mmCIF file of C-alpha atoms in Angstrom:
data_model
loop_
_atom_site.group_PDB
_atom_site.id
_atom_site.type_symbol
_atom_site.label_atom_id
_atom_site.label_comp_id
_atom_site.label_asym_id
_atom_site.label_seq_id
_atom_site.Cartn_x
_atom_site.Cartn_y
_atom_site.Cartn_z
ATOM 1 C CA MET A 713 -26.090 -18.319 -9.669
ATOM 2 C CA ASN A 714 -23.973 -16.714 -6.953
ATOM 3 C CA ALA A 715 -20.358 -15.930 -7.846
ATOM 4 C CA GLN A 716 -17.679 -18.193 -6.416
ATOM 5 C CA LEU A 717 -14.922 -16.063 -4.887
ATOM 6 C CA GLU A 718 -11.494 -17.323 -3.939
ATOM 7 C CA PRO A 719 -10.467 -16.643 -0.329
ATOM 8 C CA PHE A 720 -7.968 -13.925 0.503
ATOM 9 C CA HIS A 721 -5.221 -16.226 1.758
ATOM 10 C CA ALA A 722 -3.247 -13.469 3.487
ATOM 11 C CA ILE A 723 -6.190 -13.101 5.887
ATOM 12 C CA ALA A 724 -5.885 -16.778 6.835
ATOM 13 C CA ILE A 725 -2.131 -16.346 7.311
ATOM 14 C CA SER A 726 -2.814 -13.354 9.565
ATOM 15 C CA LYS A 727 -5.303 -15.320 11.658
ATOM 16 C CA GLN A 728 -2.702 -18.033 12.158
ATOM 17 C CA ALA A 729 -0.146 -15.376 13.089
ATOM 18 C CA HIS A 730 -2.432 -13.842 15.703
ATOM 19 C CA ALA A 731 -3.174 -17.281 17.157
ATOM 20 C CA LEU A 732 0.545 -17.935 17.486
ATOM 21 C CA LYS A 733 1.025 -14.551 19.113
ATOM 22 C CA ALA A 734 -1.744 -15.312 21.609
ATOM 23 C CA ALA A 735 0.115 -18.524 22.429
ATOM 24 C CA GLY A 736 3.230 -16.522 23.266
ATOM 25 C CA ARG A 737 5.151 -16.520 19.974
ATOM 26 C CA SER A 738 7.001 -13.456 18.708
ATOM 27 C CA ILE A 739 5.364 -12.504 15.396
ATOM 28 C CA ILE A 740 6.454 -10.018 12.734
ATOM 29 C CA HIS A 741 3.489 -9.004 10.589
ATOM 30 C CA MET A 742 4.590 -8.576 6.955
ATOM 31 C CA GLU A 743 1.463 -10.111 5.430
ATOM 32 C CA PHE A 744 -0.833 -7.092 5.087
ATOM 33 C CA GLY A 745 -0.460 -3.862 3.169
ATOM 34 C CA GLN A 746 -1.141 -1.548 6.050
ATOM 35 C CA PRO A 747 1.105 0.879 7.918
ATOM 36 C CA SER A 748 2.153 -0.189 11.393
ATOM 37 C CA THR A 749 2.003 3.481 12.397
ATOM 38 C CA GLY A 750 -1.202 5.113 13.567
ATOM 39 C CA ALA A 751 -3.066 8.157 12.337
ATOM 40 C CA PRO A 752 -1.180 11.462 12.495
ATOM 41 C CA GLN A 753 -1.408 13.405 15.732
ATOM 42 C CA THR A 754 -3.465 16.196 14.191
ATOM 43 C CA ALA A 755 -6.113 13.682 13.106
ATOM 44 C CA ILE A 756 -6.260 12.052 16.538
ATOM 45 C CA ALA A 757 -6.538 15.401 18.312
ATOM 46 C CA LYS A 758 -9.351 16.490 16.010
ATOM 47 C CA ALA A 759 -11.201 13.214 16.588
ATOM 48 C CA HIS A 760 -11.039 13.688 20.357
ATOM 49 C CA ALA A 761 -12.407 17.226 20.036
ATOM 50 C CA VAL A 762 -15.253 16.149 17.767
ATOM 51 C CA LEU A 763 -16.230 13.250 20.022
ATOM 52 C CA ASP A 764 -16.591 15.658 22.941
ATOM 53 C CA ALA A 765 -18.581 18.237 20.985
ATOM 54 C CA GLU A 766 -20.737 16.593 18.305
ATOM 55 C CA ALA A 767 -23.364 13.857 18.088
ATOM 56 C CA MET A 768 -22.501 13.354 14.396
ATOM 57 C CA GLY A 769 -24.635 11.507 11.845
ATOM 58 C CA TYR A 770 -24.853 10.855 8.110
ATOM 59 C CA TRP A 771 -22.699 13.530 6.523
ATOM 60 C CA GLU A 772 -20.388 14.304 3.626
ATOM 61 C CA SER A 773 -17.765 16.899 4.493
ATOM 62 C CA ALA A 774 -17.675 19.780 2.019
ATOM 63 C CA PRO A 775 -14.423 21.118 3.565
ATOM 64 C CA LEU A 776 -12.729 17.737 3.082
ATOM 65 C CA LYS A 777 -13.798 17.567 -0.566
ATOM 66 C CA GLU A 778 -12.519 21.088 -1.111
ATOM 67 C CA ARG A 779 -9.200 20.169 0.526
ATOM 68 C CA LEU A 780 -8.899 17.084 -1.681
ATOM 69 C CA ALA A 781 -9.438 19.224 -4.779
ATOM 70 C CA ARG A 782 -6.682 21.578 -3.616
ATOM 71 C CA PHE A 783 -4.455 18.573 -2.926
ATOM 72 C CA TYR A 784 -4.732 17.431 -6.546
ATOM 73 C CA GLN A 785 -3.814 20.920 -7.726
ATOM 74 C CA GLU A 786 -0.819 21.089 -5.381
ATOM 75 C CA ARG A 787 0.496 17.572 -5.954
ATOM 76 C CA TYR A 788 -0.288 16.947 -9.630
ATOM 77 C CA ALA A 789 -1.098 20.377 -11.084
ATOM 78 C CA VAL A 790 -4.436 18.853 -12.117
ATOM 79 C CA ARG A 791 -7.597 20.908 -11.698
ATOM 80 C CA VAL A 792 -10.666 19.076 -10.399
ATOM 81 C CA GLU A 793 -13.774 20.353 -8.635
ATOM 82 C CA ALA A 794 -14.702 19.473 -5.072
ATOM 83 C CA SER A 795 -18.049 18.228 -6.377
ATOM 84 C CA GLN A 796 -16.258 15.419 -8.270
ATOM 85 C CA PHE A 797 -15.279 13.657 -5.021
ATOM 86 C CA ILE A 798 -17.507 11.006 -3.464
ATOM 87 C CA LEU A 799 -16.325 10.138 0.036
ATOM 88 C CA THR A 800 -16.433 6.434 0.844
ATOM 89 C CA CYS A 801 -15.718 3.926 3.612
ATOM 90 C CA GLY A 802 -12.235 3.259 2.222
ATOM 91 C CA ALA A 803 -11.043 2.440 -1.290
ATOM 92 C CA SER A 804 -12.917 -0.877 -1.488
ATOM 93 C CA PRO A 805 -16.399 0.714 -1.633
ATOM 94 C CA ALA A 806 -14.979 3.290 -4.057
ATOM 95 C CA LEU A 807 -13.985 0.419 -6.357
ATOM 96 C CA VAL A 808 -17.462 -1.114 -6.031
ATOM 97 C CA LEU A 809 -19.013 2.258 -6.911
ATOM 98 C CA ALA A 810 -16.767 2.699 -9.932
ATOM 99 C CA LEU A 811 -17.450 -0.774 -11.300
ATOM 100 C CA SER A 812 -21.166 -0.961 -10.545
ATOM 101 C CA SER A 813 -21.950 2.520 -11.864
ATOM 102 C CA LEU A 814 -19.883 2.098 -15.061
ATOM 103 C CA PHE A 815 -20.514 -1.475 -16.160
ATOM 104 C CA ALA A 816 -23.267 -4.068 -16.493
ATOM 105 C CA PRO A 817 -23.245 -7.766 -15.565
ATOM 106 C CA GLY A 818 -21.297 -9.680 -18.183
ATOM 107 C CA ASP A 819 -19.041 -6.757 -19.096
ATOM 108 C CA ARG A 820 -15.339 -7.529 -19.457
ATOM 109 C CA VAL A 821 -12.792 -5.544 -17.448
ATOM 110 C CA ALA A 822 -9.058 -5.972 -18.003
ATOM 111 C CA MET A 823 -6.263 -5.795 -15.412
ATOM 112 C CA ALA A 824 -2.683 -6.845 -14.900
ATOM 113 C CA ARG A 825 -1.771 -10.255 -13.532
ATOM 114 C CA PRO A 826 -0.319 -10.169 -10.875
ATOM 115 C CA GLY A 827 -2.695 -7.679 -9.322
ATOM 116 C CA TYR A 828 -4.674 -6.940 -6.205
ATOM 117 C CA VAL A 829 -6.923 -9.878 -5.342
ATOM 118 C CA ALA A 830 -10.024 -7.724 -4.806
ATOM 119 C CA TYR A 831 -10.063 -6.490 -8.411
ATOM 120 C CA ARG A 832 -10.740 -9.993 -9.669
ATOM 121 C CA ASN A 833 -13.096 -10.970 -6.877
ATOM 122 C CA THR A 834 -15.105 -7.735 -6.827
ATOM 123 C CA LEU A 835 -15.712 -8.086 -10.559
ATOM 124 C CA LYS A 836 -16.871 -11.661 -10.033
ATOM 125 C CA ALA A 837 -19.164 -10.630 -7.181
ATOM 126 C CA LEU A 838 -20.736 -8.044 -9.493
ATOM 127 C CA HIS A 839 -21.151 -10.727 -12.196
ATOM 128 C CA MET A 840 -18.623 -9.096 -14.493
ATOM 129 C CA GLN A 841 -15.745 -10.835 -16.239
ATOM 130 C CA PRO A 842 -12.141 -10.160 -15.188
ATOM 131 C CA VAL A 843 -9.732 -10.254 -18.136
ATOM 132 C CA GLU A 844 -6.333 -10.837 -16.580
ATOM 133 C CA ILE A 845 -3.356 -9.929 -18.743
ATOM 134 C CA ALA A 846 -0.131 -11.731 -17.850
ATOM 135 C CA CYS A 847 2.534 -9.126 -17.072
ATOM 136 C CA GLY A 848 5.987 -10.515 -16.376
ATOM 137 C CA ALA A 849 9.338 -9.187 -15.272
ATOM 138 C CA ASP A 850 10.106 -7.964 -18.808
ATOM 139 C CA VAL A 851 7.461 -5.228 -18.404
ATOM 140 C CA GLY A 852 7.972 -4.665 -14.678
ATOM 141 C CA PHE A 853 4.875 -6.738 -13.869
ATOM 142 C CA GLN A 854 2.773 -3.802 -15.153
ATOM 143 C CA LEU A 855 0.113 -3.434 -17.807
ATOM 144 C CA THR A 856 1.293 -1.828 -21.051
ATOM 145 C CA ALA A 857 -0.574 0.018 -23.767
ATOM 146 C CA ALA A 858 0.507 -2.626 -26.292
ATOM 147 C CA ALA A 859 -0.915 -5.450 -24.166
ATOM 148 C CA LEU A 860 -4.211 -3.620 -23.722
ATOM 149 C CA ALA A 861 -4.401 -2.843 -27.436
ATOM 150 C CA ALA A 862 -3.981 -6.549 -28.212
ATOM 151 C CA VAL A 863 -7.018 -7.697 -26.187
ATOM 152 C CA GLU A 864 -9.747 -8.848 -28.577
ATOM 153 C CA PRO A 865 -12.491 -7.944 -28.478
ATOM 154 C CA ALA A 866 -11.851 -4.685 -26.650
ATOM 155 C CA PRO A 867 -12.955 -4.926 -23.009
ATOM 156 C CA GLN A 868 -15.501 -2.484 -21.670
ATOM 157 C CA GLY A 869 -13.081 -1.350 -18.982
ATOM 158 C CA VAL A 870 -9.605 -1.600 -17.505
ATOM 159 C CA ILE A 871 -8.220 -1.200 -13.982
ATOM 160 C CA ILE A 872 -4.672 0.073 -13.563
ATOM 161 C CA ALA A 873 -2.642 0.649 -10.396
ATOM 162 C CA SER A 874 0.561 2.650 -10.048
ATOM 163 C CA PRO A 875 2.255 1.960 -7.664
ATOM 164 C CA ALA A 876 0.771 -1.510 -7.792
ATOM 165 C CA ASN A 877 -0.065 -4.186 -5.278
ATOM 166 C CA PRO A 878 1.672 -6.694 -4.919
ATOM 167 C CA THR A 879 4.716 -5.449 -6.796
ATOM 168 C CA GLY A 880 5.146 -1.782 -5.928
ATOM 169 C CA THR A 881 5.944 -1.066 -9.571
ATOM 170 C CA LEU A 882 5.097 2.227 -11.278
ATOM 171 C CA ILE A 883 3.654 2.894 -14.708
ATOM 172 C CA ARG A 884 5.908 5.586 -16.163
ATOM 173 C CA PRO A 885 4.246 8.760 -17.468
ATOM 174 C CA ASP A 886 4.824 7.964 -21.159
ATOM 175 C CA GLU A 887 3.232 4.520 -20.734
ATOM 176 C CA LEU A 888 0.376 5.968 -18.698
ATOM 177 C CA LYS A 889 -0.285 8.422 -21.516
ATOM 178 C CA ALA A 890 -0.165 5.600 -24.082
ATOM 179 C CA ILE A 891 -2.664 3.525 -22.056
ATOM 180 C CA ALA A 892 -5.004 6.522 -21.933
ATOM 181 C CA GLU A 893 -4.735 6.879 -25.711
ATOM 182 C CA VAL A 894 -5.573 3.190 -26.259
ATOM 183 C CA CYS A 895 -8.608 3.577 -23.997
ATOM 184 C CA ARG A 896 -9.838 6.597 -25.958
ATOM 185 C CA ALA A 897 -9.301 4.899 -29.301
ATOM 186 C CA ARG A 898 -11.043 1.667 -28.300
ATOM 187 C CA GLY A 899 -13.823 3.064 -26.091
ATOM 188 C CA ILE A 900 -12.458 1.468 -22.902
ATOM 189 C CA ARG A 901 -13.473 3.064 -19.581
ATOM 190 C CA LEU A 902 -10.453 3.572 -17.352
ATOM 191 C CA ILE A 903 -10.310 3.129 -13.565
ATOM 192 C CA SER A 904 -7.070 4.045 -11.803
ATOM 193 C CA ASP A 905 -6.310 2.773 -8.305
ATOM 194 C CA GLU A 906 -4.027 5.450 -6.835
ATOM 195 C CA ILE A 907 -4.157 4.336 -3.214
ATOM 196 C CA TYR A 908 -0.348 4.148 -2.898
ATOM 197 C CA HIS A 909 0.336 7.634 -4.184
ATOM 198 C CA GLY A 910 2.688 9.498 -1.883
ATOM 199 C CA LEU A 911 4.716 6.312 -1.334
ATOM 200 C CA SER A 912 7.305 6.421 -4.126
ATOM 201 C CA TYR A 913 11.073 5.869 -4.049
ATOM 202 C CA VAL A 914 12.267 6.525 -7.600
ATOM 203 C CA GLU A 915 9.958 9.246 -8.944
ATOM 204 C CA PRO A 916 6.591 10.682 -7.905
ATOM 205 C CA ALA A 917 3.550 8.816 -9.159
ATOM 206 C CA GLN A 918 1.444 10.708 -11.679
ATOM 207 C CA THR A 919 -2.332 10.655 -11.602
ATOM 208 C CA VAL A 920 -3.978 9.240 -14.695
ATOM 209 C CA LEU A 921 -6.133 12.384 -14.800
ATOM 210 C CA ALA A 922 -3.182 14.212 -16.350
ATOM 211 C CA TYR A 923 -3.778 12.120 -19.489
ATOM 212 C CA ALA A 924 -7.367 10.880 -19.148
ATOM 213 C CA PRO A 925 -9.699 13.463 -17.537
ATOM 214 C CA GLN A 926 -12.646 11.087 -18.019
ATOM 215 C CA ALA A 927 -11.045 8.332 -15.943
ATOM 216 C CA LEU A 928 -12.348 7.363 -12.504
ATOM 217 C CA VAL A 929 -9.815 7.448 -9.672
ATOM 218 C CA VAL A 930 -10.005 5.310 -6.538
ATOM 219 C CA SER A 931 -7.951 6.294 -3.502
ATOM 220 C CA SER A 932 -7.949 6.367 0.273
ATOM 221 C CA PHE A 933 -6.477 7.610 3.533
ATOM 222 C CA SER A 934 -5.314 4.086 4.417
ATOM 223 C CA LYS A 935 -1.744 4.051 3.086
ATOM 224 C CA TYR A 936 0.147 7.365 2.872
ATOM 225 C CA PHE A 937 -2.077 8.962 5.528
ATOM 226 C CA SER A 938 -1.668 5.894 7.791
ATOM 227 C CA MET A 939 -5.394 5.713 8.599
ATOM 228 C CA ALA A 940 -6.364 2.205 7.464
ATOM 229 C CA GLY A 941 -8.651 1.550 10.433
ATOM 230 C CA TRP A 942 -10.553 4.802 9.967
ATOM 231 C CA ARG A 943 -12.148 3.496 6.726
ATOM 232 C CA LEU A 944 -12.061 6.665 4.661
ATOM 233 C CA GLY A 945 -11.503 6.899 0.926
ATOM 234 C CA TRP A 946 -12.804 8.565 -2.185
ATOM 235 C CA LEU A 947 -13.956 8.062 -5.735
ATOM 236 C CA LEU A 948 -13.012 10.913 -8.061
ATOM 237 C CA ALA A 949 -15.385 10.874 -11.036
ATOM 238 C CA PRO A 950 -15.744 13.031 -14.156
ATOM 239 C CA PRO A 951 -18.502 15.665 -13.752
ATOM 240 C CA GLU A 952 -21.014 13.890 -15.970
ATOM 241 C CA HIS A 953 -20.727 10.681 -13.926
ATOM 242 C CA VAL A 954 -20.930 12.151 -10.409
ATOM 243 C CA GLU A 955 -24.715 12.075 -10.027
ATOM 244 C CA ARG A 956 -24.941 8.430 -11.058
ATOM 245 C CA ALA A 957 -22.063 7.336 -8.806
ATOM 246 C CA GLN A 958 -23.465 9.394 -5.899
ATOM 247 C CA ALA A 959 -26.829 7.636 -6.277
ATOM 248 C CA TYR A 960 -25.102 4.273 -6.026
ATOM 249 C CA CYS A 961 -23.136 5.422 -2.987
ATOM 250 C CA GLY A 962 -26.182 6.711 -1.142
ATOM 251 C CA ASN A 963 -28.110 3.507 -1.670
ATOM 252 C CA LEU A 964 -25.285 1.032 -1.061
ATOM 253 C CA PHE A 965 -23.214 2.745 1.632
ATOM 254 C CA LEU A 966 -24.921 5.980 2.780
ATOM 255 C CA THR A 967 -21.859 8.003 3.852
ATOM 256 C CA ALA A 968 -18.320 7.571 5.084
ATOM 257 C CA PRO A 969 -17.871 7.711 8.904
ATOM 258 C CA SER A 970 -18.352 11.287 10.099
ATOM 259 C CA LEU A 971 -15.569 11.051 12.672
ATOM 260 C CA SER A 972 -13.142 9.833 10.033
ATOM 261 C CA GLN A 973 -14.009 12.725 7.725
ATOM 262 C CA HIS A 974 -13.155 15.244 10.445
ATOM 263 C CA ALA A 975 -9.903 13.400 11.146
ATOM 264 C CA GLY A 976 -9.041 13.082 7.466
ATOM 265 C CA LEU A 977 -9.264 16.827 6.957
ATOM 266 C CA ALA A 978 -6.968 17.380 9.935
ATOM 267 C CA ALA A 979 -4.474 14.850 8.526
ATOM 268 C CA PHE A 980 -3.596 17.320 5.777
ATOM 269 C CA ASP A 981 -1.929 19.415 8.490
ATOM 270 C CA ALA A 982 0.510 16.565 9.221
ATOM 271 C CA LEU A 983 2.277 16.037 5.903
ATOM 272 C CA ASP A 984 5.712 16.410 7.520
ATOM 273 C CA GLU A 985 4.856 13.635 9.999
ATOM 274 C CA LEU A 986 3.570 11.434 7.179
ATOM 275 C CA ASP A 987 6.688 12.023 5.088
ATOM 276 C CA GLY A 988 8.632 10.763 8.109
ATOM 277 C CA HIS A 989 6.898 7.398 7.649
ATOM 278 C CA LEU A 990 8.118 7.380 4.061
ATOM 279 C CA ARG A 991 11.692 7.771 5.271
ATOM 280 C CA VAL A 992 11.232 4.666 7.441
ATOM 281 C CA TYR A 993 9.813 2.702 4.515
ATOM 282 C CA ARG A 994 12.723 3.823 2.355
ATOM 283 C CA ALA A 995 15.204 2.502 4.934
ATOM 284 C CA ASN A 996 13.265 -0.765 5.272
ATOM 285 C CA ARG A 997 13.179 -1.193 1.494
ATOM 286 C CA ARG A 998 16.924 -0.683 1.275
ATOM 287 C CA LEU A 999 17.609 -3.240 4.025
ATOM 288 C CA LEU A 1000 15.373 -5.895 2.451
ATOM 289 C CA LEU A 1001 16.689 -5.402 -1.060
ATOM 290 C CA ALA A 1002 20.238 -5.752 0.261
ATOM 291 C CA ALA A 1003 19.385 -8.920 2.214
ATOM 292 C CA LEU A 1004 17.258 -10.822 -0.317
ATOM 293 C CA PRO A 1005 20.113 -12.041 -2.572
ATOM 294 C CA GLY A 1006 21.720 -13.630 0.471
ATOM 295 C CA LEU A 1007 18.452 -15.500 1.035
ATOM 296 C CA GLY A 1008 18.592 -16.784 -2.530
ATOM 297 C CA LEU A 1009 15.774 -14.461 -3.627
ATOM 298 C CA THR A 1010 17.297 -12.853 -6.680
ATOM 299 C CA THR A 1011 14.226 -12.297 -8.872
ATOM 300 C CA VAL A 1012 12.096 -9.486 -7.489
ATOM 301 C CA ALA A 1013 9.766 -6.907 -8.958
ATOM 302 C CA PRO A 1014 11.328 -3.439 -8.756
ATOM 303 C CA PRO A 1015 9.616 -1.869 -5.719
ATOM 304 C CA ASP A 1016 9.292 1.668 -7.094
ATOM 305 C CA GLY A 1017 6.605 2.565 -4.575
ATOM 306 C CA ALA A 1018 4.044 1.286 -2.034
ATOM 307 C CA PHE A 1019 5.684 -0.910 0.632
ATOM 308 C CA TYR A 1020 5.973 -4.323 -0.985
ATOM 309 C CA ILE A 1021 8.575 -6.634 -2.419
ATOM 310 C CA TYR A 1022 7.257 -9.392 -4.689
ATOM 311 C CA ALA A 1023 9.906 -12.114 -4.928
ATOM 312 C CA SER A 1024 10.168 -15.362 -6.849
ATOM 313 C CA ILE A 1025 10.509 -18.558 -4.801
ATOM 314 C CA ALA A 1026 10.206 -20.782 -7.883
ATOM 315 C CA HIS A 1027 13.520 -22.470 -7.023
ATOM 316 C CA LEU A 1028 12.110 -23.521 -3.644
ATOM 317 C CA THR A 1029 8.436 -24.394 -4.129
ATOM 318 C CA ASP A 1030 5.428 -24.597 -6.401
ATOM 319 C CA ASP A 1031 3.053 -24.001 -3.466
ATOM 320 C CA SER A 1032 3.439 -20.463 -2.140
ATOM 321 C CA LEU A 1033 0.623 -20.850 0.392
ATOM 322 C CA ALA A 1034 2.215 -23.861 2.076
ATOM 323 C CA PHE A 1035 5.572 -22.075 1.916
ATOM 324 C CA CYS A 1036 4.198 -19.002 3.719
ATOM 325 C CA GLN A 1037 2.517 -21.191 6.327
ATOM 326 C CA ARG A 1038 5.785 -23.000 6.975
ATOM 327 C CA LEU A 1039 7.745 -19.744 7.142
ATOM 328 C CA LEU A 1040 5.283 -18.418 9.715
ATOM 329 C CA ARG A 1041 5.323 -21.589 11.774
ATOM 330 C CA ASP A 1042 9.118 -21.858 11.815
ATOM 331 C CA THR A 1043 10.172 -18.205 12.134
ATOM 332 C CA GLY A 1044 7.157 -16.186 13.285
ATOM 333 C CA ILE A 1045 7.250 -14.076 10.104
ATOM 334 C CA ALA A 1046 3.877 -13.630 8.392
ATOM 335 C CA THR A 1047 3.918 -12.988 4.636
ATOM 336 C CA ALA A 1048 1.439 -13.120 1.748
ATOM 337 C CA PRO A 1049 1.418 -15.969 -0.799
ATOM 338 C CA GLY A 1050 1.572 -15.028 -4.458
ATOM 339 C CA ILE A 1051 -1.569 -16.995 -5.282
ATOM 340 C CA ASP A 1052 -3.608 -14.144 -3.810
ATOM 341 C CA PHE A 1053 -2.404 -11.910 -6.626
ATOM 342 C CA ASP A 1054 -1.862 -14.324 -9.484
ATOM 343 C CA PRO A 1055 -3.923 -17.527 -9.760
ATOM 344 C CA VAL A 1056 -1.640 -18.864 -12.495
ATOM 345 C CA ASP A 1057 1.971 -18.043 -11.616
ATOM 346 C CA GLY A 1058 1.525 -16.862 -8.030
ATOM 347 C CA LYS A 1059 2.387 -20.314 -6.696
ATOM 348 C CA HIS A 1060 6.008 -19.298 -7.325
ATOM 349 C CA PHE A 1061 5.941 -15.903 -5.544
ATOM 350 C CA ILE A 1062 5.814 -14.396 -2.071
ATOM 351 C CA ARG A 1063 5.012 -10.816 -1.044
ATOM 352 C CA PHE A 1064 6.759 -9.036 1.803
ATOM 353 C CA SER A 1065 5.259 -5.858 3.249
ATOM 354 C CA PHE A 1066 7.898 -3.578 4.753
ATOM 355 C CA ALA A 1067 5.407 -1.171 6.366
ATOM 356 C CA VAL A 1068 6.719 -2.135 9.823
ATOM 357 C CA SER A 1069 9.447 -0.692 12.013
ATOM 358 C CA THR A 1070 13.072 -0.843 10.917
ATOM 359 C CA ALA A 1071 13.867 -2.903 14.016
ATOM 360 C CA GLU A 1072 11.303 -5.490 12.899
ATOM 361 C CA ILE A 1073 12.827 -5.599 9.412
ATOM 362 C CA GLU A 1074 16.262 -6.197 10.919
ATOM 363 C CA GLU A 1075 14.899 -8.969 13.129
ATOM 364 C CA ALA A 1076 13.009 -10.544 10.223
ATOM 365 C CA ILE A 1077 16.203 -10.673 8.172
ATOM 366 C CA ARG A 1078 18.055 -12.240 11.089
ATOM 367 C CA ARG A 1079 15.408 -14.963 11.417
ATOM 368 C CA MET A 1080 15.096 -15.630 7.690
ATOM 369 C CA GLN A 1081 18.810 -16.030 6.930
ATOM 370 C CA PRO A 1082 19.264 -19.491 8.499
ATOM 371 C CA TRP A 1083 15.761 -20.584 7.516
ATOM 372 C CA PHE A 1084 16.183 -19.881 3.815
ATOM 373 C CA ALA A 1085 19.678 -21.362 3.867
ATOM 374 C CA ALA A 1086 18.186 -24.644 5.095
ATOM 375 C CA GLN A 1087 15.516 -24.881 2.372
ATOM 376 C CA ALA A 1088 16.001 -27.552 -0.273
ATOM 377 C CA ARG A 1089 15.982 -26.358 -3.858
ATOM 378 C CA LEU A 1090 13.650 -27.954 -6.373
ATOM 379 C CA ALA A 1091 15.395 -30.237 -8.850
#
């Protein structure tokens, strides 16, 4: 029997937003987790040069894999080999490779709830069983070693994310180490989604490889490198797993786009430009956090990183999808409903992405102030 997957409701919200924009409405897009900035100038210039000079084809860039290995040494002081990187068409295929090459149909894989919608749905599509662990405000909406240790029987795998989507919360190094120890003790294979690394506001994110060298890491050029549309990511696998994961990649996806690989390598020459984006996100985060209490949104996940704020609207609704649709219709502000990330408690949450311009954040706050003030509270 084919798996039944829930829709990604933020996509439907975005379609409605684009239809309103086509009809002449002013829309502020805060529904998707993608930078509003484009690729860095070095990447664009390299792409132009390659288009004029090369026919391209199926290819995996050895220089890019070598640069990624050096990046891990520079950023995390973690030594990995270039051969451990499998270049993919974004982080989503990297997740599919990790899951399909590690686990069998029926295997149980744990994750935090709330969490990224595609974790749950990709597992279902692969006929595996998501084991969602409720993680509330008391633990920063993040998975803990104690919670993972309490799952009976032990799952075959676990997916962690730090910073996380939809909350932006970090797993602190001591907890990350403890999770790795639980995985070793219980024979749980560990997958770490590190796509938001480089986007931190309280402390740098640490790679799980510092504590679990046998873990598989999923990441991409979509967020920090501001190259979402270029569809370039990677799976970083332990040496003994590379051949198996590479076989899956070749059969399922062939290779990542050649043009994107050239551009991705050039993007490493633009780290100053990319850090400038982080300064904008930091300002946007500060503005939103200052404004939310005035909107009556006083319960939020601590946005340590990424570019999200996950806020409770439990005092206003028990239908976050309808709430987001109404907010879009009335104000032109597109947001993501919590039910995408938490099928149980997400009806009481909304996610704002602040990966837009500061001027758009200021305008969004201006529009939301009277709108939220006019909303009736639930009895």
